[in-house]
Amino acid sequence: MTISTVPPDRNTSLSSMRYDPRFQVETRSDDFDLTAGLRLIRRRIVMIVAIVLLLMAAAATVIAGLKPTFHAESRLIIHRPLATTLGVDDSGRNNPLDVTSETERLLSRTIAERVIRDLRLDERPEFNPALREISPVDKVRSMLRGLVTGEKPSSPMRNSIEPIIPLYYKALRVWRDGLGDVIKIGFDASDPELAASVPNRLISIYLDERKDSISGRLDAAEEWLLQRIAEQRDRAKATRDAADKYQETMDVVSNDDAKVEQIKSIMELGDRQAKIEQNRTDVRATISTLESADDSSLALQTIVIPDSIAAMQRELRAQEQDLDRLLETFDNKAEAVVDLRARILKYHTDLDLAVDRYLQSLRAKLAALDHEDDTVRSALAAAHENRSRSALAQAELVRLQHMADKEQTALDKFEEQRRGLAGQAMLPGAELEVLSPAAVPLAPQGRGRLFYLVGALLASISIAVTVAFVVEMFDKTVRSFDQMAGISHIIPAGFIPRLKMKDRGNPSALFGGMQDGMFDEAIRAVVISLKQSNGGKLPKSIVVTSAHSGEGKSLVARSLAIELAANGIPVLLVDADLRHGNLDSLFNSGLKLGLNEFLSGQAVIQDIIHHHPSGIDFIPAGNPSLHRHAHPSDAADIIEMARARGEIVVFDSAPVLASTETMHLTALAERTLVVVKWGKTSRRAIAFCLQQLKSARNAELFVAINNVKPKIHAKYNFSDSELFANSLMKYHEFNP
């Protein structure tokens, strides 16, 4: 801190004063604690109050327009009609009612339209936007919307129910209470009687709509059933007629006796065929035996033969036995033997003839058996065919009869459903149990206006404080030397407080003594800082500059010159801003020539110096159009001339970032004083400015922070904030 705690006497010589510059970084400006937050709120209190007032004005307008809202509510349970559970047949309505579906029915569009018409909600501005007065905000909003979309704003239709429906649903609420079957119906309105009327009226309309809906569905179902019954009756009659006609046409036997006779006939023919086959087998075997044998008498012994042939065979065997006995007695030539042999031969001949006739009879019998077998086979095939045909016809008849029975069953079912619908038509659509009807509410719903005002106030304060924190966070301007602690080769020259509005641009105030004593003391402290940094004596040339224009460098340069002159030190003030210099307005020199003319070779030093009665020599800027032809290096002649005359040269130079002439001046002068405007100059700009000056001259630079507001600066958490506040307090103690 460079401001002395006790203002020095103006009559005291500068050489006898000692000044010890202080630049200590005790606390980082980026650190945040509770004290820093409170300081932030204190220094931004004006902005916070302004934002709170603006937000509260808008919120108060909205809250003042709020109307009290009354809420009425009814509770009910919807049952399935009890009579539907008493029937012995399943009529299709024994399933329990779905509470969710019934809730949706309560919210149906048809019920909403009837409620709106019955209770005349379209005549209330609360629900009919066409009856409301359009506020200026709504007009502006519609106009802006029209500009964006290109459509002309349209006024609400008075006779349309469409704008009323959304507002009705917004005020209505139908919900299920927990997991039970209780349904709640609530309605919000500014009229308490209307709030109670809507739920009660909605319940009655729901019952009517439910009954009408069930009746309509039953009528449609009955009409459909009657049509299906007529069609089914025709199909049943057609299938029955087809079965009867088929039975008559195919002469299908349907009794069990006829079926038994057919089976018995087939069995008899089968037995007969088996016997014929057995006989044929026996006859073939006999014929085969007789035909293959050489001796018929031997073959006859193994087969069954007729009695006549068997008698002849026995007679032949007896004679052969007699012949054997005769041969035992007589020889072959005996007459008895010869006669017996002749008879035996005849018997053999007769037996062979008899066997031949028997074979012929067997062959005839076999042919008869074959013919009979063919006949039996034909009869059996015919019987089987008749049986198969009868079975197929019987199966087809059974199928036709089954189809007829099926169609008749379907017809009976349709008839039963029609009777069930007729019974349902006499039942109510649903049974409704109102647990608590909606009553007229005695008090409005929700919070009062005071509550909303308090909430709006708290919200406004939160928003305002947040905005203040955001503004403070994005504030990158220089307010303390702590923020320039990282820049090397700079010397803090002190704080210069903000000059009062009445003293700004007032030459009489500057030359006649500052009305703001703190400003005067701050300038004196800058002078002392320059003197002490220069080995106890003032530098012979000083360049006063800044990063941008409008930061108070000209005021500081004038004030330094005035302070030096007031202490009896010869001083030459040079307006070195070749393009925008305006120091001539302070001295009213009336000179036509200035520094531009001298640097461009069009004038000599004696022609451009103005001697002011205050003891200050002044060189104006001159014609700004000549700055392109100026040679800044010639400013060394002015410094040498002033040194020869024992004067201290103070250059009021152009801003560093706006002109290159300043770089040449700082290279020629002994000291450079950079003026930074408190709360305006950005840290980036001052860092770049100082970097440019260091590149021009590798020397220490003096930095003075101008236009400081002491009371606001004391609210920051910088290391020099409290020092500034203490200096201000002590100054007021010595200068009441």
Short mmCIF file of N, CA, C and O in Angstrom, two decimals, residues 289-343:
data_model
loop_
_atom_site.label_atom_id
_atom_site.label_comp_id
_atom_site.label_asym_id
_atom_site.label_seq_id
_atom_site.Cartn_x
_atom_site.Cartn_y
_atom_site.Cartn_z
N THR A 289 -54.87 -140.90 -56.72
CA THR A 289 -54.40 -142.21 -56.25
C THR A 289 -54.75 -143.30 -57.25
O THR A 289 -53.92 -144.17 -57.55
N LEU A 290 -55.99 -143.21 -57.75
CA LEU A 290 -56.43 -144.23 -58.69
C LEU A 290 -55.69 -144.10 -60.00
O LEU A 290 -55.37 -145.12 -60.63
N GLU A 291 -55.41 -142.93 -60.45
CA GLU A 291 -54.75 -142.75 -61.74
C GLU A 291 -53.27 -143.11 -61.67
O GLU A 291 -52.70 -143.56 -62.65
N SER A 292 -52.66 -142.97 -60.55
CA SER A 292 -51.22 -143.22 -60.46
C SER A 292 -50.91 -144.68 -60.11
O SER A 292 -49.76 -145.10 -60.22
N ALA A 293 -51.90 -145.44 -59.68
CA ALA A 293 -51.64 -146.83 -59.25
C ALA A 293 -51.69 -147.77 -60.46
O ALA A 293 -52.56 -147.62 -61.32
N ASP A 294 -50.75 -148.82 -60.48
CA ASP A 294 -50.76 -149.81 -61.56
C ASP A 294 -51.80 -150.90 -61.32
O ASP A 294 -52.43 -151.41 -62.24
N ASP A 295 -51.96 -151.20 -60.09
CA ASP A 295 -52.93 -152.23 -59.71
C ASP A 295 -54.06 -151.56 -58.99
O ASP A 295 -53.87 -150.98 -57.92
N SER A 296 -55.22 -151.64 -59.61
CA SER A 296 -56.37 -150.96 -59.02
C SER A 296 -56.74 -151.56 -57.69
O SER A 296 -57.18 -150.87 -56.77
N SER A 297 -56.54 -152.87 -57.58
CA SER A 297 -56.96 -153.52 -56.34
C SER A 297 -56.10 -153.04 -55.17
O SER A 297 -56.58 -152.87 -54.05
N LEU A 298 -54.81 -152.82 -55.47
CA LEU A 298 -53.94 -152.31 -54.41
C LEU A 298 -54.29 -150.87 -54.05
O LEU A 298 -54.25 -150.47 -52.90
N ALA A 299 -54.61 -150.05 -55.05
CA ALA A 299 -54.95 -148.65 -54.80
C ALA A 299 -56.25 -148.52 -54.05
O ALA A 299 -56.43 -147.61 -53.25
N LEU A 300 -57.18 -149.43 -54.26
CA LEU A 300 -58.48 -149.32 -53.60
C LEU A 300 -58.37 -149.58 -52.11
O LEU A 300 -59.27 -149.25 -51.34
N GLN A 301 -57.26 -150.21 -51.71
CA GLN A 301 -57.11 -150.51 -50.29
C GLN A 301 -56.81 -149.27 -49.47
O GLN A 301 -56.99 -149.27 -48.26
N THR A 302 -56.32 -148.21 -50.11
CA THR A 302 -55.90 -147.01 -49.37
C THR A 302 -56.91 -145.89 -49.46
O THR A 302 -56.69 -144.82 -48.87
N ILE A 303 -57.98 -146.03 -50.19
CA ILE A 303 -58.94 -144.94 -50.36
C ILE A 303 -60.31 -145.46 -49.98
O ILE A 303 -60.54 -146.66 -49.84
N VAL A 304 -61.21 -144.49 -49.84
CA VAL A 304 -62.61 -144.82 -49.55
C VAL A 304 -63.31 -145.04 -50.89
O VAL A 304 -63.25 -144.15 -51.77
N ILE A 305 -63.95 -146.21 -51.04
CA ILE A 305 -64.58 -146.57 -52.31
C ILE A 305 -66.04 -146.93 -52.04
O ILE A 305 -66.43 -147.21 -50.89
N PRO A 306 -66.86 -147.01 -53.11
CA PRO A 306 -68.26 -147.39 -52.93
C PRO A 306 -68.38 -148.85 -52.48
O PRO A 306 -67.45 -149.65 -52.62
N ASP A 307 -69.55 -149.20 -51.96
CA ASP A 307 -69.77 -150.56 -51.42
C ASP A 307 -69.72 -151.62 -52.54
O ASP A 307 -69.25 -152.74 -52.32
N SER A 308 -70.20 -151.25 -53.73
CA SER A 308 -70.22 -152.26 -54.82
C SER A 308 -68.81 -152.63 -55.20
O SER A 308 -68.48 -153.81 -55.39
N ILE A 309 -67.93 -151.64 -55.33
CA ILE A 309 -66.53 -151.92 -55.69
C ILE A 309 -65.85 -152.63 -54.53
O ILE A 309 -65.03 -153.53 -54.72
N ALA A 310 -66.24 -152.26 -53.33
CA ALA A 310 -65.63 -152.93 -52.17
C ALA A 310 -66.04 -154.40 -52.13
O ALA A 310 -65.23 -155.29 -51.81
N ALA A 311 -67.32 -154.74 -52.53
CA ALA A 311 -67.77 -156.13 -52.55
C ALA A 311 -67.04 -156.91 -53.61
O ALA A 311 -66.63 -158.05 -53.40
N MET A 312 -66.85 -156.26 -54.79
CA MET A 312 -66.12 -156.93 -55.86
C MET A 312 -64.67 -157.16 -55.43
O MET A 312 -64.10 -158.20 -55.73
N GLN A 313 -64.12 -156.21 -54.72
CA GLN A 313 -62.73 -156.36 -54.28
C GLN A 313 -62.64 -157.48 -53.25
O GLN A 313 -61.70 -158.28 -53.27
N ARG A 314 -63.62 -157.62 -52.37
CA ARG A 314 -63.60 -158.70 -51.38
C ARG A 314 -63.79 -160.06 -52.08
O ARG A 314 -63.15 -161.06 -51.72
N GLU A 315 -64.67 -160.08 -53.10
CA GLU A 315 -64.89 -161.34 -53.83
C GLU A 315 -63.62 -161.75 -54.57
O GLU A 315 -63.24 -162.92 -54.59
N LEU A 316 -62.92 -160.77 -55.16
CA LEU A 316 -61.69 -161.07 -55.89
C LEU A 316 -60.63 -161.58 -54.92
O LEU A 316 -59.89 -162.53 -55.24
N ARG A 317 -60.56 -160.97 -53.74
CA ARG A 317 -59.56 -161.39 -52.76
C ARG A 317 -59.86 -162.82 -52.26
O ARG A 317 -58.97 -163.61 -52.02
N ALA A 318 -61.18 -163.12 -52.15
CA ALA A 318 -61.54 -164.49 -51.70
C ALA A 318 -61.16 -165.54 -52.74
O ALA A 318 -60.66 -166.61 -52.40
N GLN A 319 -61.40 -165.21 -54.03
CA GLN A 319 -61.03 -166.17 -55.08
C GLN A 319 -59.53 -166.32 -55.15
O GLN A 319 -59.03 -167.42 -55.40
N GLU A 320 -58.81 -165.25 -54.96
CA GLU A 320 -57.35 -165.37 -54.98
C GLU A 320 -56.89 -166.24 -53.83
O GLU A 320 -55.92 -167.00 -53.96
N GLN A 321 -57.56 -166.15 -52.73
CA GLN A 321 -57.19 -167.03 -51.61
C GLN A 321 -57.51 -168.49 -51.96
O GLN A 321 -56.73 -169.39 -51.61
N ASP A 322 -58.69 -168.68 -52.66
CA ASP A 322 -59.02 -170.06 -53.07
C ASP A 322 -57.98 -170.57 -54.05
O ASP A 322 -57.62 -171.77 -54.01
N LEU A 323 -57.52 -169.71 -54.94
CA LEU A 323 -56.52 -170.14 -55.92
C LEU A 323 -55.24 -170.53 -55.20
O LEU A 323 -54.60 -171.54 -55.57
N ASP A 324 -54.90 -169.80 -54.19
CA ASP A 324 -53.68 -170.14 -53.45
C ASP A 324 -53.86 -171.52 -52.76
O ASP A 324 -52.90 -172.30 -52.70
N ARG A 325 -54.99 -171.79 -52.28
CA ARG A 325 -55.20 -173.12 -51.63
C ARG A 325 -55.17 -174.24 -52.67
O ARG A 325 -54.67 -175.31 -52.40
N LEU A 326 -55.80 -173.93 -53.89
CA LEU A 326 -55.79 -174.96 -54.93
C LEU A 326 -54.37 -175.23 -55.38
O LEU A 326 -54.00 -176.38 -55.67
N LEU A 327 -53.58 -174.28 -55.50
CA LEU A 327 -52.21 -174.46 -55.97
C LEU A 327 -51.39 -175.23 -54.94
O LEU A 327 -50.40 -175.85 -55.29
N GLU A 328 -51.82 -175.16 -53.72
CA GLU A 328 -51.13 -175.98 -52.74
C GLU A 328 -51.41 -177.47 -52.99
O GLU A 328 -50.60 -178.32 -52.63
N THR A 329 -52.59 -177.72 -53.63
CA THR A 329 -52.96 -179.11 -53.84
C THR A 329 -52.68 -179.53 -55.27
O THR A 329 -52.17 -180.61 -55.53
N PHE A 330 -53.04 -178.65 -56.21
CA PHE A 330 -52.94 -178.98 -57.64
C PHE A 330 -51.90 -178.10 -58.26
O PHE A 330 -51.49 -177.09 -57.72
N ASP A 331 -51.50 -178.51 -59.47
CA ASP A 331 -50.56 -177.72 -60.22
C ASP A 331 -51.32 -176.72 -61.05
O ASP A 331 -52.55 -176.68 -61.06
N ASN A 332 -50.52 -175.96 -61.81
CA ASN A 332 -51.15 -174.88 -62.57
C ASN A 332 -52.03 -175.37 -63.71
O ASN A 332 -52.89 -174.60 -64.21
N LYS A 333 -51.85 -176.55 -64.13
CA LYS A 333 -52.60 -177.04 -65.28
C LYS A 333 -53.89 -177.74 -64.90
O LYS A 333 -54.62 -178.22 -65.75
N ALA A 334 -54.13 -177.81 -63.68
CA ALA A 334 -55.35 -178.47 -63.24
C ALA A 334 -56.53 -177.64 -63.71
O ALA A 334 -56.47 -176.43 -63.80
N GLU A 335 -57.61 -178.35 -64.02
CA GLU A 335 -58.77 -177.68 -64.58
C GLU A 335 -59.39 -176.75 -63.56
O GLU A 335 -59.82 -175.64 -63.90
N ALA A 336 -59.41 -177.11 -62.35
CA ALA A 336 -60.01 -176.26 -61.33
C ALA A 336 -59.22 -174.98 -61.19
O ALA A 336 -59.77 -173.89 -61.03
N VAL A 337 -57.86 -175.16 -61.33
CA VAL A 337 -56.99 -173.98 -61.21
C VAL A 337 -57.19 -173.08 -62.40
O VAL A 337 -57.30 -171.85 -62.26
N VAL A 338 -57.31 -173.69 -63.59
CA VAL A 338 -57.46 -172.87 -64.80
C VAL A 338 -58.78 -172.15 -64.76
O VAL A 338 -58.88 -170.96 -65.07
N ASP A 339 -59.87 -172.86 -64.33
CA ASP A 339 -61.18 -172.21 -64.28
C ASP A 339 -61.19 -171.07 -63.26
O ASP A 339 -61.76 -169.99 -63.51
N LEU A 340 -60.50 -171.33 -62.14
CA LEU A 340 -60.50 -170.31 -61.10
C LEU A 340 -59.71 -169.08 -61.56
O LEU A 340 -60.10 -167.93 -61.30
N ARG A 341 -58.63 -169.36 -62.24
CA ARG A 341 -57.85 -168.24 -62.76
C ARG A 341 -58.66 -167.46 -63.80
O ARG A 341 -58.57 -166.23 -63.88
N ALA A 342 -59.46 -168.12 -64.60
CA ALA A 342 -60.28 -167.42 -65.60
C ALA A 342 -61.30 -166.54 -64.91
O ALA A 342 -61.54 -165.38 -65.29
N ARG A 343 -61.87 -167.05 -63.80
CA ARG A 343 -62.85 -166.22 -63.08
C ARG A 343 -62.17 -165.03 -62.42
O ARG A 343 -62.70 -163.93 -62.40
#
